[in-house]
mmCIF file with all atom_site columns, C-alpha atoms in Angstrom:
data_model
loop_
_atom_site.group_PDB
_atom_site.id
_atom_site.type_symbol
_atom_site.label_atom_id
_atom_site.label_alt_id
_atom_site.label_comp_id
_atom_site.label_asym_id
_atom_site.label_entity_id
_atom_site.label_seq_id
_atom_site.pdbx_PDB_ins_code
_atom_site.Cartn_x
_atom_site.Cartn_y
_atom_site.Cartn_z
_atom_site.occupancy
_atom_site.B_iso_or_equiv
_atom_site.pdbx_formal_charge
_atom_site.auth_seq_id
_atom_site.auth_comp_id
_atom_site.auth_asym_id
_atom_site.auth_atom_id
_atom_site.pdbx_PDB_model_num
ATOM 1   C CA . ALA A 1 1   ? -7.230  14.235  -4.660  1.00 70.00 ? 22  ALA A CA 1
ATOM 2   C CA . GLN A 1 2   ? -8.174  10.606  -4.830  1.00 79.00 ? 23  GLN A CA 1
ATOM 3   C CA . THR A 1 3   ? -10.278 8.947   -2.144  1.00 90.00 ? 24  THR A CA 1
ATOM 4   C CA . VAL A 1 4   ? -10.938 5.254   -1.674  1.00 94.00 ? 25  VAL A CA 1
ATOM 5   C CA . THR A 1 5   ? -13.806 3.859   0.383   1.00 95.00 ? 26  THR A CA 1
ATOM 6   C CA . GLN A 1 6   ? -14.236 0.332   1.660   1.00 96.00 ? 27  GLN A CA 1
ATOM 7   C CA . SER A 1 7   ? -17.631 0.153   3.313   1.00 95.00 ? 28  SER A CA 1
ATOM 8   C CA . GLN A 1 8   ? -17.264 -3.292  4.911   1.00 96.00 ? 29  GLN A CA 1
ATOM 9   C CA . PRO A 1 9   ? -14.934 -3.167  7.945   1.00 95.00 ? 30  PRO A CA 1
ATOM 10  C CA . GLU A 1 10  ? -15.306 -6.907  8.563   1.00 97.00 ? 31  GLU A CA 1
ATOM 11  C CA . MET A 1 11  ? -16.585 -9.906  6.643   1.00 97.00 ? 32  MET A CA 1
ATOM 12  C CA . SER A 1 12  ? -16.565 -13.649 7.099   1.00 97.00 ? 33  SER A CA 1
ATOM 13  C CA . VAL A 1 13  ? -17.058 -16.572 4.742   1.00 98.00 ? 34  VAL A CA 1
ATOM 14  C CA . GLN A 1 14  ? -17.135 -20.335 5.021   1.00 98.00 ? 35  GLN A CA 1
ATOM 15  C CA . GLU A 1 15  ? -14.257 -22.241 3.540   1.00 97.00 ? 36  GLU A CA 1
ATOM 16  C CA . ALA A 1 16  ? -14.840 -23.124 -0.139  1.00 97.00 ? 37  ALA A CA 1
ATOM 17  C CA . GLU A 1 17  ? -17.513 -20.452 -0.576  1.00 98.00 ? 38  GLU A CA 1
ATOM 18  C CA . THR A 1 18  ? -17.352 -17.200 -2.528  1.00 98.00 ? 39  THR A CA 1
ATOM 19  C CA . VAL A 1 19  ? -17.101 -13.712 -1.052  1.00 98.00 ? 40  VAL A CA 1
ATOM 20  C CA . THR A 1 20  ? -17.090 -10.233 -2.592  1.00 98.00 ? 41  THR A CA 1
ATOM 21  C CA . LEU A 1 21  ? -15.353 -7.244  -1.049  1.00 98.00 ? 42  LEU A CA 1
ATOM 22  C CA . SER A 1 22  ? -16.545 -3.787  -2.066  1.00 98.00 ? 43  SER A CA 1
ATOM 23  C CA . CYS A 1 23  ? -14.517 -0.743  -2.998  1.00 98.00 ? 44  CYS A CA 1
ATOM 24  C CA . THR A 1 24  ? -15.435 2.617   -4.438  1.00 97.00 ? 45  THR A CA 1
ATOM 25  C CA . TYR A 1 25  ? -13.053 5.378   -5.387  1.00 95.00 ? 46  TYR A CA 1
ATOM 26  C CA . ASP A 1 26  ? -13.208 8.946   -6.458  1.00 92.00 ? 47  ASP A CA 1
ATOM 27  C CA . THR A 1 27  ? -10.715 10.389  -8.881  1.00 84.00 ? 48  THR A CA 1
ATOM 28  C CA . SER A 1 28  ? -11.004 13.060  -11.502 1.00 78.00 ? 49  SER A CA 1
ATOM 29  C CA . GLU A 1 29  ? -8.202  11.548  -13.536 1.00 78.00 ? 50  GLU A CA 1
ATOM 30  C CA . ASN A 1 30  ? -8.573  9.453   -16.675 1.00 78.00 ? 51  ASN A CA 1
ATOM 31  C CA . ASN A 1 31  ? -5.344  7.505   -16.426 1.00 82.00 ? 52  ASN A CA 1
ATOM 32  C CA . TYR A 1 32  ? -5.080  5.560   -13.193 1.00 88.00 ? 53  TYR A CA 1
ATOM 33  C CA . TYR A 1 33  ? -4.637  2.059   -11.845 1.00 90.00 ? 54  TYR A CA 1
ATOM 34  C CA . LEU A 1 34  ? -6.430  0.060   -9.204  1.00 93.00 ? 55  LEU A CA 1
ATOM 35  C CA . PHE A 1 35  ? -5.027  -2.594  -6.906  1.00 95.00 ? 56  PHE A CA 1
ATOM 36  C CA . TRP A 1 36  ? -6.105  -4.991  -4.224  1.00 97.00 ? 57  TRP A CA 1
ATOM 37  C CA . TYR A 1 37  ? -3.515  -5.827  -1.571  1.00 96.00 ? 58  TYR A CA 1
ATOM 38  C CA . LYS A 1 38  ? -3.727  -8.482  1.122   1.00 96.00 ? 59  LYS A CA 1
ATOM 39  C CA . GLN A 1 39  ? -2.191  -8.035  4.570   1.00 95.00 ? 60  GLN A CA 1
ATOM 40  C CA . PRO A 1 40  ? -2.096  -11.236 6.650   1.00 94.00 ? 61  PRO A CA 1
ATOM 41  C CA . PRO A 1 41  ? -1.250  -11.184 10.375  1.00 89.00 ? 62  PRO A CA 1
ATOM 42  C CA . SER A 1 42  ? 2.424   -11.260 9.414   1.00 88.00 ? 63  SER A CA 1
ATOM 43  C CA . ARG A 1 43  ? 1.895   -7.627  8.353   1.00 88.00 ? 64  ARG A CA 1
ATOM 44  C CA . GLN A 1 44  ? 3.310   -8.095  4.849   1.00 90.00 ? 65  GLN A CA 1
ATOM 45  C CA . MET A 1 45  ? 1.530   -6.231  2.042   1.00 93.00 ? 66  MET A CA 1
ATOM 46  C CA . ILE A 1 46  ? 0.947   -8.687  -0.793  1.00 94.00 ? 67  ILE A CA 1
ATOM 47  C CA . LEU A 1 47  ? -0.411  -7.746  -4.207  1.00 94.00 ? 68  LEU A CA 1
ATOM 48  C CA . VAL A 1 48  ? -3.545  -9.708  -5.052  1.00 96.00 ? 69  VAL A CA 1
ATOM 49  C CA . ILE A 1 49  ? -4.662  -8.203  -8.353  1.00 96.00 ? 70  ILE A CA 1
ATOM 50  C CA . ARG A 1 50  ? -4.365  -5.051  -10.461 1.00 93.00 ? 71  ARG A CA 1
ATOM 51  C CA . GLN A 1 51  ? -6.557  -3.308  -13.031 1.00 93.00 ? 72  GLN A CA 1
ATOM 52  C CA . GLU A 1 52  ? -5.705  -0.614  -15.536 1.00 89.00 ? 73  GLU A CA 1
ATOM 53  C CA . ALA A 1 53  ? -8.541  1.904   -15.761 1.00 88.00 ? 74  ALA A CA 1
ATOM 54  C CA . TYR A 1 54  ? -8.307  2.072   -19.555 1.00 87.00 ? 75  TYR A CA 1
ATOM 55  C CA . LYS A 1 55  ? -8.989  -1.656  -19.872 1.00 86.00 ? 76  LYS A CA 1
ATOM 56  C CA . GLN A 1 56  ? -12.612 -2.719  -19.959 1.00 86.00 ? 77  GLN A CA 1
ATOM 57  C CA . GLN A 1 57  ? -11.879 -6.379  -19.322 1.00 91.00 ? 78  GLN A CA 1
ATOM 58  C CA . ASN A 1 58  ? -11.990 -7.378  -15.678 1.00 93.00 ? 79  ASN A CA 1
ATOM 59  C CA . ALA A 1 59  ? -8.718  -8.709  -14.289 1.00 93.00 ? 80  ALA A CA 1
ATOM 60  C CA . THR A 1 60  ? -8.490  -12.252 -12.941 1.00 93.00 ? 81  THR A CA 1
ATOM 61  C CA . GLU A 1 61  ? -5.760  -14.073 -11.018 1.00 93.00 ? 82  GLU A CA 1
ATOM 62  C CA . ASN A 1 62  ? -6.641  -17.691 -10.295 1.00 95.00 ? 83  ASN A CA 1
ATOM 63  C CA . ARG A 1 63  ? -9.350  -17.598 -7.582  1.00 97.00 ? 84  ARG A CA 1
ATOM 64  C CA . PHE A 1 64  ? -9.379  -13.797 -7.471  1.00 97.00 ? 85  PHE A CA 1
ATOM 65  C CA . SER A 1 65  ? -11.296 -11.607 -9.881  1.00 97.00 ? 86  SER A CA 1
ATOM 66  C CA . VAL A 1 66  ? -12.566 -8.051  -9.966  1.00 97.00 ? 87  VAL A CA 1
ATOM 67  C CA . ASN A 1 67  ? -15.739 -6.366  -11.096 1.00 96.00 ? 88  ASN A CA 1
ATOM 68  C CA . PHE A 1 68  ? -14.572 -3.021  -12.450 1.00 95.00 ? 89  PHE A CA 1
ATOM 69  C CA . GLN A 1 69  ? -17.354 -0.535  -13.126 1.00 94.00 ? 90  GLN A CA 1
ATOM 70  C CA . LYS A 1 70  ? -15.586 2.591   -14.342 1.00 92.00 ? 91  LYS A CA 1
ATOM 71  C CA . ALA A 1 71  ? -18.633 4.834   -14.649 1.00 91.00 ? 92  ALA A CA 1
ATOM 72  C CA . ALA A 1 72  ? -19.736 3.921   -11.138 1.00 93.00 ? 93  ALA A CA 1
ATOM 73  C CA . LYS A 1 73  ? -16.129 4.122   -9.850  1.00 94.00 ? 94  LYS A CA 1
ATOM 74  C CA . SER A 1 74  ? -16.499 0.721   -8.293  1.00 96.00 ? 95  SER A CA 1
ATOM 75  C CA . PHE A 1 75  ? -13.811 -1.958  -7.996  1.00 96.00 ? 96  PHE A CA 1
ATOM 76  C CA . SER A 1 76  ? -14.951 -5.032  -6.069  1.00 97.00 ? 97  SER A CA 1
ATOM 77  C CA . LEU A 1 77  ? -12.892 -8.147  -5.388  1.00 98.00 ? 98  LEU A CA 1
ATOM 78  C CA . LYS A 1 78  ? -14.384 -11.626 -5.656  1.00 98.00 ? 99  LYS A CA 1
ATOM 79  C CA . ILE A 1 79  ? -12.644 -14.539 -3.966  1.00 98.00 ? 100 ILE A CA 1
ATOM 80  C CA . SER A 1 80  ? -13.836 -17.938 -5.123  1.00 98.00 ? 101 SER A CA 1
ATOM 81  C CA . ASP A 1 81  ? -13.305 -21.228 -3.296  1.00 97.00 ? 102 ASP A CA 1
ATOM 82  C CA . SER A 1 82  ? -12.159 -19.364 -0.162  1.00 98.00 ? 103 SER A CA 1
ATOM 83  C CA . GLN A 1 83  ? -9.277  -20.937 1.728   1.00 97.00 ? 104 GLN A CA 1
ATOM 84  C CA . LEU A 1 84  ? -8.177  -20.550 5.336   1.00 97.00 ? 105 LEU A CA 1
ATOM 85  C CA . GLY A 1 85  ? -5.040  -18.815 4.095   1.00 96.00 ? 106 GLY A CA 1
ATOM 86  C CA . ASP A 1 86  ? -7.180  -16.036 2.628   1.00 97.00 ? 107 ASP A CA 1
ATOM 87  C CA . THR A 1 87  ? -7.842  -14.750 6.158   1.00 97.00 ? 108 THR A CA 1
ATOM 88  C CA . ALA A 1 88  ? -6.331  -11.250 6.149   1.00 97.00 ? 109 ALA A CA 1
ATOM 89  C CA . MET A 1 89  ? -6.967  -7.532  5.836   1.00 96.00 ? 110 MET A CA 1
ATOM 90  C CA . TYR A 1 90  ? -7.711  -6.541  2.256   1.00 97.00 ? 111 TYR A CA 1
ATOM 91  C CA . PHE A 1 91  ? -6.939  -3.059  1.009   1.00 96.00 ? 112 PHE A CA 1
ATOM 92  C CA . CYS A 1 92  ? -8.202  -1.460  -2.158  1.00 96.00 ? 113 CYS A CA 1
ATOM 93  C CA . ALA A 1 93  ? -5.943  1.211   -3.663  1.00 94.00 ? 114 ALA A CA 1
ATOM 94  C CA . SER A 1 94  ? -6.112  3.743   -6.445  1.00 92.00 ? 115 SER A CA 1
ATOM 95  C CA . CYS A 1 95  ? -2.901  4.995   -8.040  1.00 88.00 ? 116 CYS A CA 1
ATOM 96  C CA . ARG A 1 96  ? -2.329  7.993   -10.255 1.00 83.00 ? 117 ARG A CA 1
ATOM 97  C CA . ASP A 1 97  ? 1.324   8.707   -11.085 1.00 78.00 ? 118 ASP A CA 1
ATOM 98  C CA . ASN A 1 98  ? 3.118   8.121   -7.784  1.00 77.00 ? 119 ASN A CA 1
ATOM 99  C CA . ASP A 1 99  ? 0.144   9.013   -5.605  1.00 82.00 ? 120 ASP A CA 1
ATOM 100 C CA . MET A 1 100 ? -1.366  5.812   -4.249  1.00 86.00 ? 121 MET A CA 1
ATOM 101 C CA . ARG A 1 101 ? -4.382  6.104   -1.945  1.00 90.00 ? 122 ARG A CA 1
ATOM 102 C CA . PHE A 1 102 ? -5.630  3.207   0.145   1.00 93.00 ? 123 PHE A CA 1
ATOM 103 C CA . GLY A 1 103 ? -9.009  2.419   1.614   1.00 94.00 ? 124 GLY A CA 1
ATOM 104 C CA . ALA A 1 104 ? -9.348  1.673   5.325   1.00 94.00 ? 125 ALA A CA 1
ATOM 105 C CA . GLY A 1 105 ? -9.451  -2.061  4.667   1.00 96.00 ? 126 GLY A CA 1
ATOM 106 C CA . THR A 1 106 ? -11.803 -5.017  5.111   1.00 97.00 ? 127 THR A CA 1
ATOM 107 C CA . ARG A 1 107 ? -10.919 -7.725  7.620   1.00 96.00 ? 128 ARG A CA 1
ATOM 108 C CA . LEU A 1 108 ? -11.847 -11.063 6.048   1.00 98.00 ? 129 LEU A CA 1
ATOM 109 C CA . THR A 1 109 ? -12.109 -14.209 8.140   1.00 97.00 ? 130 THR A CA 1
ATOM 110 C CA . VAL A 1 110 ? -12.444 -17.587 6.440   1.00 97.00 ? 131 VAL A CA 1
ATOM 111 C CA . LYS A 1 111 ? -14.134 -20.092 8.729   1.00 97.00 ? 132 LYS A CA 1
ATOM 112 C CA . PRO A 1 112 ? -13.495 -23.849 8.554   1.00 96.00 ? 133 PRO A CA 1
ATOM 113 C CA . ASN B 2 1   ? 15.487  -12.821 -2.420  1.00 63.00 ? 4   ASN B CA 1
ATOM 114 C CA . ALA B 2 2   ? 15.660  -9.747  -0.178  1.00 75.00 ? 5   ALA B CA 1
ATOM 115 C CA . GLY B 2 3   ? 13.271  -7.373  -1.989  1.00 93.00 ? 6   GLY B CA 1
ATOM 116 C CA . VAL B 2 4   ? 12.618  -4.353  0.250   1.00 96.00 ? 7   VAL B CA 1
ATOM 117 C CA . THR B 2 5   ? 14.436  -4.364  3.584   1.00 96.00 ? 8   THR B CA 1
ATOM 118 C CA . GLN B 2 6   ? 13.505  -2.047  6.450   1.00 97.00 ? 9   GLN B CA 1
ATOM 119 C CA . THR B 2 7   ? 15.451  -1.466  9.620   1.00 96.00 ? 10  THR B CA 1
ATOM 120 C CA . PRO B 2 8   ? 14.732  -1.519  12.464  1.00 96.00 ? 11  PRO B CA 1
ATOM 121 C CA . LYS B 2 9   ? 11.620  -3.699  12.825  1.00 95.00 ? 12  LYS B CA 1
ATOM 122 C CA . PHE B 2 10  ? 10.655  -2.232  16.179  1.00 96.00 ? 13  PHE B CA 1
ATOM 123 C CA . GLN B 2 11  ? 11.625  0.963   18.008  1.00 96.00 ? 14  GLN B CA 1
ATOM 124 C CA . VAL B 2 12  ? 10.491  2.835   21.083  1.00 97.00 ? 15  VAL B CA 1
ATOM 125 C CA . LEU B 2 13  ? 11.325  6.532   21.369  1.00 96.00 ? 16  LEU B CA 1
ATOM 126 C CA . LYS B 2 14  ? 10.698  9.270   23.856  1.00 97.00 ? 17  LYS B CA 1
ATOM 127 C CA . THR B 2 15  ? 8.948   12.456  22.785  1.00 97.00 ? 18  THR B CA 1
ATOM 128 C CA . GLY B 2 16  ? 11.440  14.855  21.249  1.00 97.00 ? 19  GLY B CA 1
ATOM 129 C CA . GLN B 2 17  ? 14.003  12.239  20.251  1.00 97.00 ? 20  GLN B CA 1
ATOM 130 C CA . SER B 2 18  ? 15.101  11.903  16.647  1.00 96.00 ? 21  SER B CA 1
ATOM 131 C CA . MET B 2 19  ? 15.289  8.750   14.568  1.00 96.00 ? 22  MET B CA 1
ATOM 132 C CA . THR B 2 20  ? 15.994  7.616   11.028  1.00 97.00 ? 23  THR B CA 1
ATOM 133 C CA . LEU B 2 21  ? 14.215  4.645   9.496   1.00 98.00 ? 24  LEU B CA 1
ATOM 134 C CA . GLN B 2 22  ? 16.232  2.907   6.819   1.00 97.00 ? 25  GLN B CA 1
ATOM 135 C CA . CYS B 2 23  ? 14.951  1.282   3.641   1.00 97.00 ? 26  CYS B CA 1
ATOM 136 C CA . ALA B 2 24  ? 16.853  -0.493  0.889   1.00 97.00 ? 27  ALA B CA 1
ATOM 137 C CA . GLN B 2 25  ? 15.691  -2.381  -2.202  1.00 96.00 ? 28  GLN B CA 1
ATOM 138 C CA . ASP B 2 26  ? 17.676  -4.683  -4.452  1.00 95.00 ? 29  ASP B CA 1
ATOM 139 C CA . MET B 2 27  ? 15.259  -4.858  -7.384  1.00 93.00 ? 30  MET B CA 1
ATOM 140 C CA . ASN B 2 28  ? 16.697  -1.911  -9.328  1.00 92.00 ? 31  ASN B CA 1
ATOM 141 C CA . HIS B 2 29  ? 13.444  -0.009  -8.880  1.00 92.00 ? 32  HIS B CA 1
ATOM 142 C CA . ASN B 2 30  ? 13.255  3.662   -9.771  1.00 90.00 ? 33  ASN B CA 1
ATOM 143 C CA . SER B 2 31  ? 10.567  4.801   -7.367  1.00 91.00 ? 34  SER B CA 1
ATOM 144 C CA . MET B 2 32  ? 10.473  4.461   -3.585  1.00 94.00 ? 35  MET B CA 1
ATOM 145 C CA . TYR B 2 33  ? 7.832   5.383   -1.014  1.00 95.00 ? 36  TYR B CA 1
ATOM 146 C CA . TRP B 2 34  ? 7.221   5.796   2.693   1.00 97.00 ? 37  TRP B CA 1
ATOM 147 C CA . TYR B 2 35  ? 3.797   5.114   4.225   1.00 97.00 ? 38  TYR B CA 1
ATOM 148 C CA . ARG B 2 36  ? 2.354   5.050   7.684   1.00 97.00 ? 39  ARG B CA 1
ATOM 149 C CA . GLN B 2 37  ? -0.414  2.687   8.782   1.00 96.00 ? 40  GLN B CA 1
ATOM 150 C CA . ASP B 2 38  ? -2.641  3.561   11.721  1.00 94.00 ? 41  ASP B CA 1
ATOM 151 C CA . PRO B 2 39  ? -5.424  1.413   13.241  1.00 86.00 ? 42  PRO B CA 1
ATOM 152 C CA . GLY B 2 40  ? -8.654  1.612   11.270  1.00 80.00 ? 43  GLY B CA 1
ATOM 153 C CA . MET B 2 41  ? -6.986  3.370   8.382   1.00 82.00 ? 44  MET B CA 1
ATOM 154 C CA . GLY B 2 42  ? -5.269  2.268   5.267   1.00 86.00 ? 45  GLY B CA 1
ATOM 155 C CA . LEU B 2 43  ? -1.732  3.215   4.405   1.00 93.00 ? 46  LEU B CA 1
ATOM 156 C CA . ARG B 2 44  ? -1.106  6.926   3.935   1.00 94.00 ? 47  ARG B CA 1
ATOM 157 C CA . LEU B 2 45  ? 1.708   8.224   1.794   1.00 93.00 ? 48  LEU B CA 1
ATOM 158 C CA . ILE B 2 46  ? 4.262   10.356  3.637   1.00 96.00 ? 49  ILE B CA 1
ATOM 159 C CA . TYR B 2 47  ? 6.886   11.006  0.952   1.00 95.00 ? 50  TYR B CA 1
ATOM 160 C CA . TYR B 2 48  ? 7.991   9.434   -2.263  1.00 93.00 ? 51  TYR B CA 1
ATOM 161 C CA . SER B 2 49  ? 10.966  9.538   -4.598  1.00 93.00 ? 52  SER B CA 1
ATOM 162 C CA . ALA B 2 50  ? 10.232  9.016   -8.280  1.00 88.00 ? 53  ALA B CA 1
ATOM 163 C CA . SER B 2 51  ? 13.916  8.682   -9.120  1.00 87.00 ? 54  SER B CA 1
ATOM 164 C CA . GLU B 2 52  ? 17.340  9.101   -7.586  1.00 88.00 ? 55  GLU B CA 1
ATOM 165 C CA . GLY B 2 53  ? 17.836  12.716  -6.565  1.00 88.00 ? 56  GLY B CA 1
ATOM 166 C CA . THR B 2 54  ? 14.159  13.644  -6.336  1.00 91.00 ? 57  THR B CA 1
ATOM 167 C CA . THR B 2 55  ? 11.685  13.598  -3.466  1.00 94.00 ? 58  THR B CA 1
ATOM 168 C CA . ASP B 2 56  ? 8.097   14.802  -3.166  1.00 92.00 ? 59  ASP B CA 1
ATOM 169 C CA . LYS B 2 57  ? 5.527   15.190  -0.428  1.00 93.00 ? 60  LYS B CA 1
ATOM 170 C CA . GLY B 2 58  ? 2.651   12.788  -0.124  1.00 91.00 ? 61  GLY B CA 1
ATOM 171 C CA . GLU B 2 59  ? -0.569  13.000  1.833   1.00 89.00 ? 62  GLU B CA 1
ATOM 172 C CA . VAL B 2 60  ? 0.888   13.377  5.376   1.00 94.00 ? 63  VAL B CA 1
ATOM 173 C CA . PRO B 2 61  ? 4.441   14.836  5.194   1.00 96.00 ? 64  PRO B CA 1
ATOM 174 C CA . ASN B 2 62  ? 4.436   17.078  8.260   1.00 96.00 ? 65  ASN B CA 1
ATOM 175 C CA . GLY B 2 63  ? 6.991   16.116  10.886  1.00 96.00 ? 66  GLY B CA 1
ATOM 176 C CA . TYR B 2 64  ? 9.088   14.004  8.510   1.00 97.00 ? 67  TYR B CA 1
ATOM 177 C CA . ASN B 2 65  ? 12.048  14.391  6.198   1.00 97.00 ? 68  ASN B CA 1
ATOM 178 C CA . VAL B 2 66  ? 13.426  11.974  3.635   1.00 97.00 ? 69  VAL B CA 1
ATOM 179 C CA . SER B 2 67  ? 16.654  11.350  1.781   1.00 96.00 ? 70  SER B CA 1
ATOM 180 C CA . ARG B 2 68  ? 17.103  9.346   -1.397  1.00 95.00 ? 71  ARG B CA 1
ATOM 181 C CA . LEU B 2 69  ? 20.707  8.412   -0.771  1.00 88.00 ? 72  LEU B CA 1
ATOM 182 C CA . ASN B 2 70  ? 21.135  6.463   -4.000  1.00 94.00 ? 73  ASN B CA 1
ATOM 183 C CA . LYS B 2 71  ? 18.968  4.291   -6.200  1.00 94.00 ? 74  LYS B CA 1
ATOM 184 C CA . ARG B 2 72  ? 18.782  1.551   -3.577  1.00 96.00 ? 75  ARG B CA 1
ATOM 185 C CA . GLU B 2 73  ? 18.199  3.503   -0.375  1.00 97.00 ? 76  GLU B CA 1
ATOM 186 C CA . PHE B 2 74  ? 15.470  5.829   0.851   1.00 97.00 ? 77  PHE B CA 1
ATOM 187 C CA . SER B 2 75  ? 15.473  6.936   4.492   1.00 97.00 ? 78  SER B CA 1
ATOM 188 C CA . LEU B 2 76  ? 12.781  8.575   6.615   1.00 98.00 ? 79  LEU B CA 1
ATOM 189 C CA . ARG B 2 77  ? 13.741  10.871  9.479   1.00 97.00 ? 80  ARG B CA 1
ATOM 190 C CA . LEU B 2 78  ? 11.737  12.064  12.447  1.00 96.00 ? 81  LEU B CA 1
ATOM 191 C CA . GLU B 2 79  ? 13.544  15.133  13.776  1.00 93.00 ? 82  GLU B CA 1
ATOM 192 C CA . SER B 2 80  ? 11.523  15.550  16.987  1.00 96.00 ? 83  SER B CA 1
ATOM 193 C CA . ALA B 2 81  ? 9.244   12.582  17.558  1.00 95.00 ? 84  ALA B CA 1
ATOM 194 C CA . ALA B 2 82  ? 5.703   13.146  18.810  1.00 97.00 ? 85  ALA B CA 1
ATOM 195 C CA . PRO B 2 83  ? 3.199   10.618  20.205  1.00 96.00 ? 86  PRO B CA 1
ATOM 196 C CA . SER B 2 84  ? 1.008   11.241  17.131  1.00 96.00 ? 87  SER B CA 1
ATOM 197 C CA . GLN B 2 85  ? 3.752   9.629   15.052  1.00 97.00 ? 88  GLN B CA 1
ATOM 198 C CA . THR B 2 86  ? 3.268   6.291   16.772  1.00 97.00 ? 89  THR B CA 1
ATOM 199 C CA . SER B 2 87  ? 2.471   4.029   13.847  1.00 97.00 ? 90  SER B CA 1
ATOM 200 C CA . VAL B 2 88  ? 3.643   1.215   11.625  1.00 96.00 ? 91  VAL B CA 1
ATOM 201 C CA . TYR B 2 89  ? 5.828   2.541   8.824   1.00 98.00 ? 92  TYR B CA 1
ATOM 202 C CA . PHE B 2 90  ? 6.136   0.814   5.480   1.00 97.00 ? 93  PHE B CA 1
ATOM 203 C CA . CYS B 2 91  ? 8.661   1.397   2.755   1.00 97.00 ? 94  CYS B CA 1
ATOM 204 C CA . ALA B 2 92  ? 7.818   0.378   -0.807  1.00 95.00 ? 95  ALA B CA 1
ATOM 205 C CA . SER B 2 93  ? 9.446   0.457   -4.211  1.00 94.00 ? 96  SER B CA 1
ATOM 206 C CA . ARG B 2 94  ? 8.263   0.174   -7.780  1.00 90.00 ? 97  ARG B CA 1
ATOM 207 C CA . PHE B 2 95  ? 9.783   -0.315  -11.201 1.00 85.00 ? 98  PHE B CA 1
ATOM 208 C CA . GLY B 2 96  ? 8.934   2.561   -13.517 1.00 71.00 ? 99  GLY B CA 1
ATOM 209 C CA . THR B 2 97  ? 7.811   6.048   -12.743 1.00 64.00 ? 100 THR B CA 1
ATOM 210 C CA . LEU B 2 98  ? 4.758   7.811   -14.092 1.00 59.00 ? 101 LEU B CA 1
ATOM 211 C CA . TYR B 2 99  ? 1.836   6.090   -15.775 1.00 56.00 ? 102 TYR B CA 1
ATOM 212 C CA . SER B 2 100 ? 3.154   2.756   -14.691 1.00 65.00 ? 103 SER B CA 1
ATOM 213 C CA . ASN B 2 101 ? 0.896   -0.142  -13.846 1.00 72.00 ? 104 ASN B CA 1
ATOM 214 C CA . GLN B 2 102 ? 3.681   -1.853  -11.968 1.00 80.00 ? 105 GLN B CA 1
ATOM 215 C CA . PRO B 2 103 ? 2.689   -2.613  -8.386  1.00 84.00 ? 106 PRO B CA 1
ATOM 216 C CA . GLN B 2 104 ? 4.566   -1.438  -5.369  1.00 89.00 ? 107 GLN B CA 1
ATOM 217 C CA . HIS B 2 105 ? 6.598   -3.990  -3.428  1.00 92.00 ? 108 HIS B CA 1
ATOM 218 C CA . PHE B 2 106 ? 6.526   -3.488  0.315   1.00 95.00 ? 109 PHE B CA 1
ATOM 219 C CA . GLY B 2 107 ? 8.928   -4.080  3.151   1.00 95.00 ? 110 GLY B CA 1
ATOM 220 C CA . ASP B 2 108 ? 7.823   -5.817  6.347   1.00 94.00 ? 111 ASP B CA 1
ATOM 221 C CA . GLY B 2 109 ? 7.226   -2.584  8.227   1.00 95.00 ? 112 GLY B CA 1
ATOM 222 C CA . THR B 2 110 ? 8.680   -0.837  11.274  1.00 96.00 ? 113 THR B CA 1
ATOM 223 C CA . ARG B 2 111 ? 6.555   -0.590  14.397  1.00 96.00 ? 114 ARG B CA 1
ATOM 224 C CA . LEU B 2 112 ? 7.409   2.723   16.046  1.00 97.00 ? 115 LEU B CA 1
ATOM 225 C CA . SER B 2 113 ? 6.109   3.731   19.480  1.00 97.00 ? 116 SER B CA 1
ATOM 226 C CA . ILE B 2 114 ? 6.651   7.206   20.888  1.00 97.00 ? 117 ILE B CA 1
ATOM 227 C CA . LEU B 2 115 ? 6.101   7.702   24.582  1.00 95.00 ? 118 LEU B CA 1
#
């Protein structure tokens, strides 16, 4: 079974600065996918970024990028130029076939 | 632009009552999922349906049943609700089945309280 660990329950960052959220996972599979989802107070689950495990290149989406270390089973999310609208819970997830496992989440607060 | 629609958004039940949560998607997705979200925990998969006519257990299936009524709809039923089932329930759908990098699209959730 897959497990996903987010070791930072809460983090804060000043507006316009950079923050990195940590995630480690444990899977015995070779073919899997990794995701970061954002959940603002509205409770919606919004996809932030995805990474295919077979790709060595780190995924980027505008201000969001990942540091994917496959051997270390690490998948951290970097948010550059943080904005007030980035305040949310962030969930890391590992997906193999239809089995998606989520971490417990990191609550990120962006301060003005 | 409906996406994934869940009904109801809120519900309060008494212990032992039954209830069906409804989910429908209009994106022509093959796969659909039900999750529960509890405080301090991420989402946990209850059941999923990889395609119309099939359903499979996820991480926490006990106490629940599901029906994939057609390609659009996937319902979750609590036959005899228990306080431990108090949670926020999310439905999701995804294009593609196995080995797919397509992300899941989520509904807005149903907050269910069982007294």
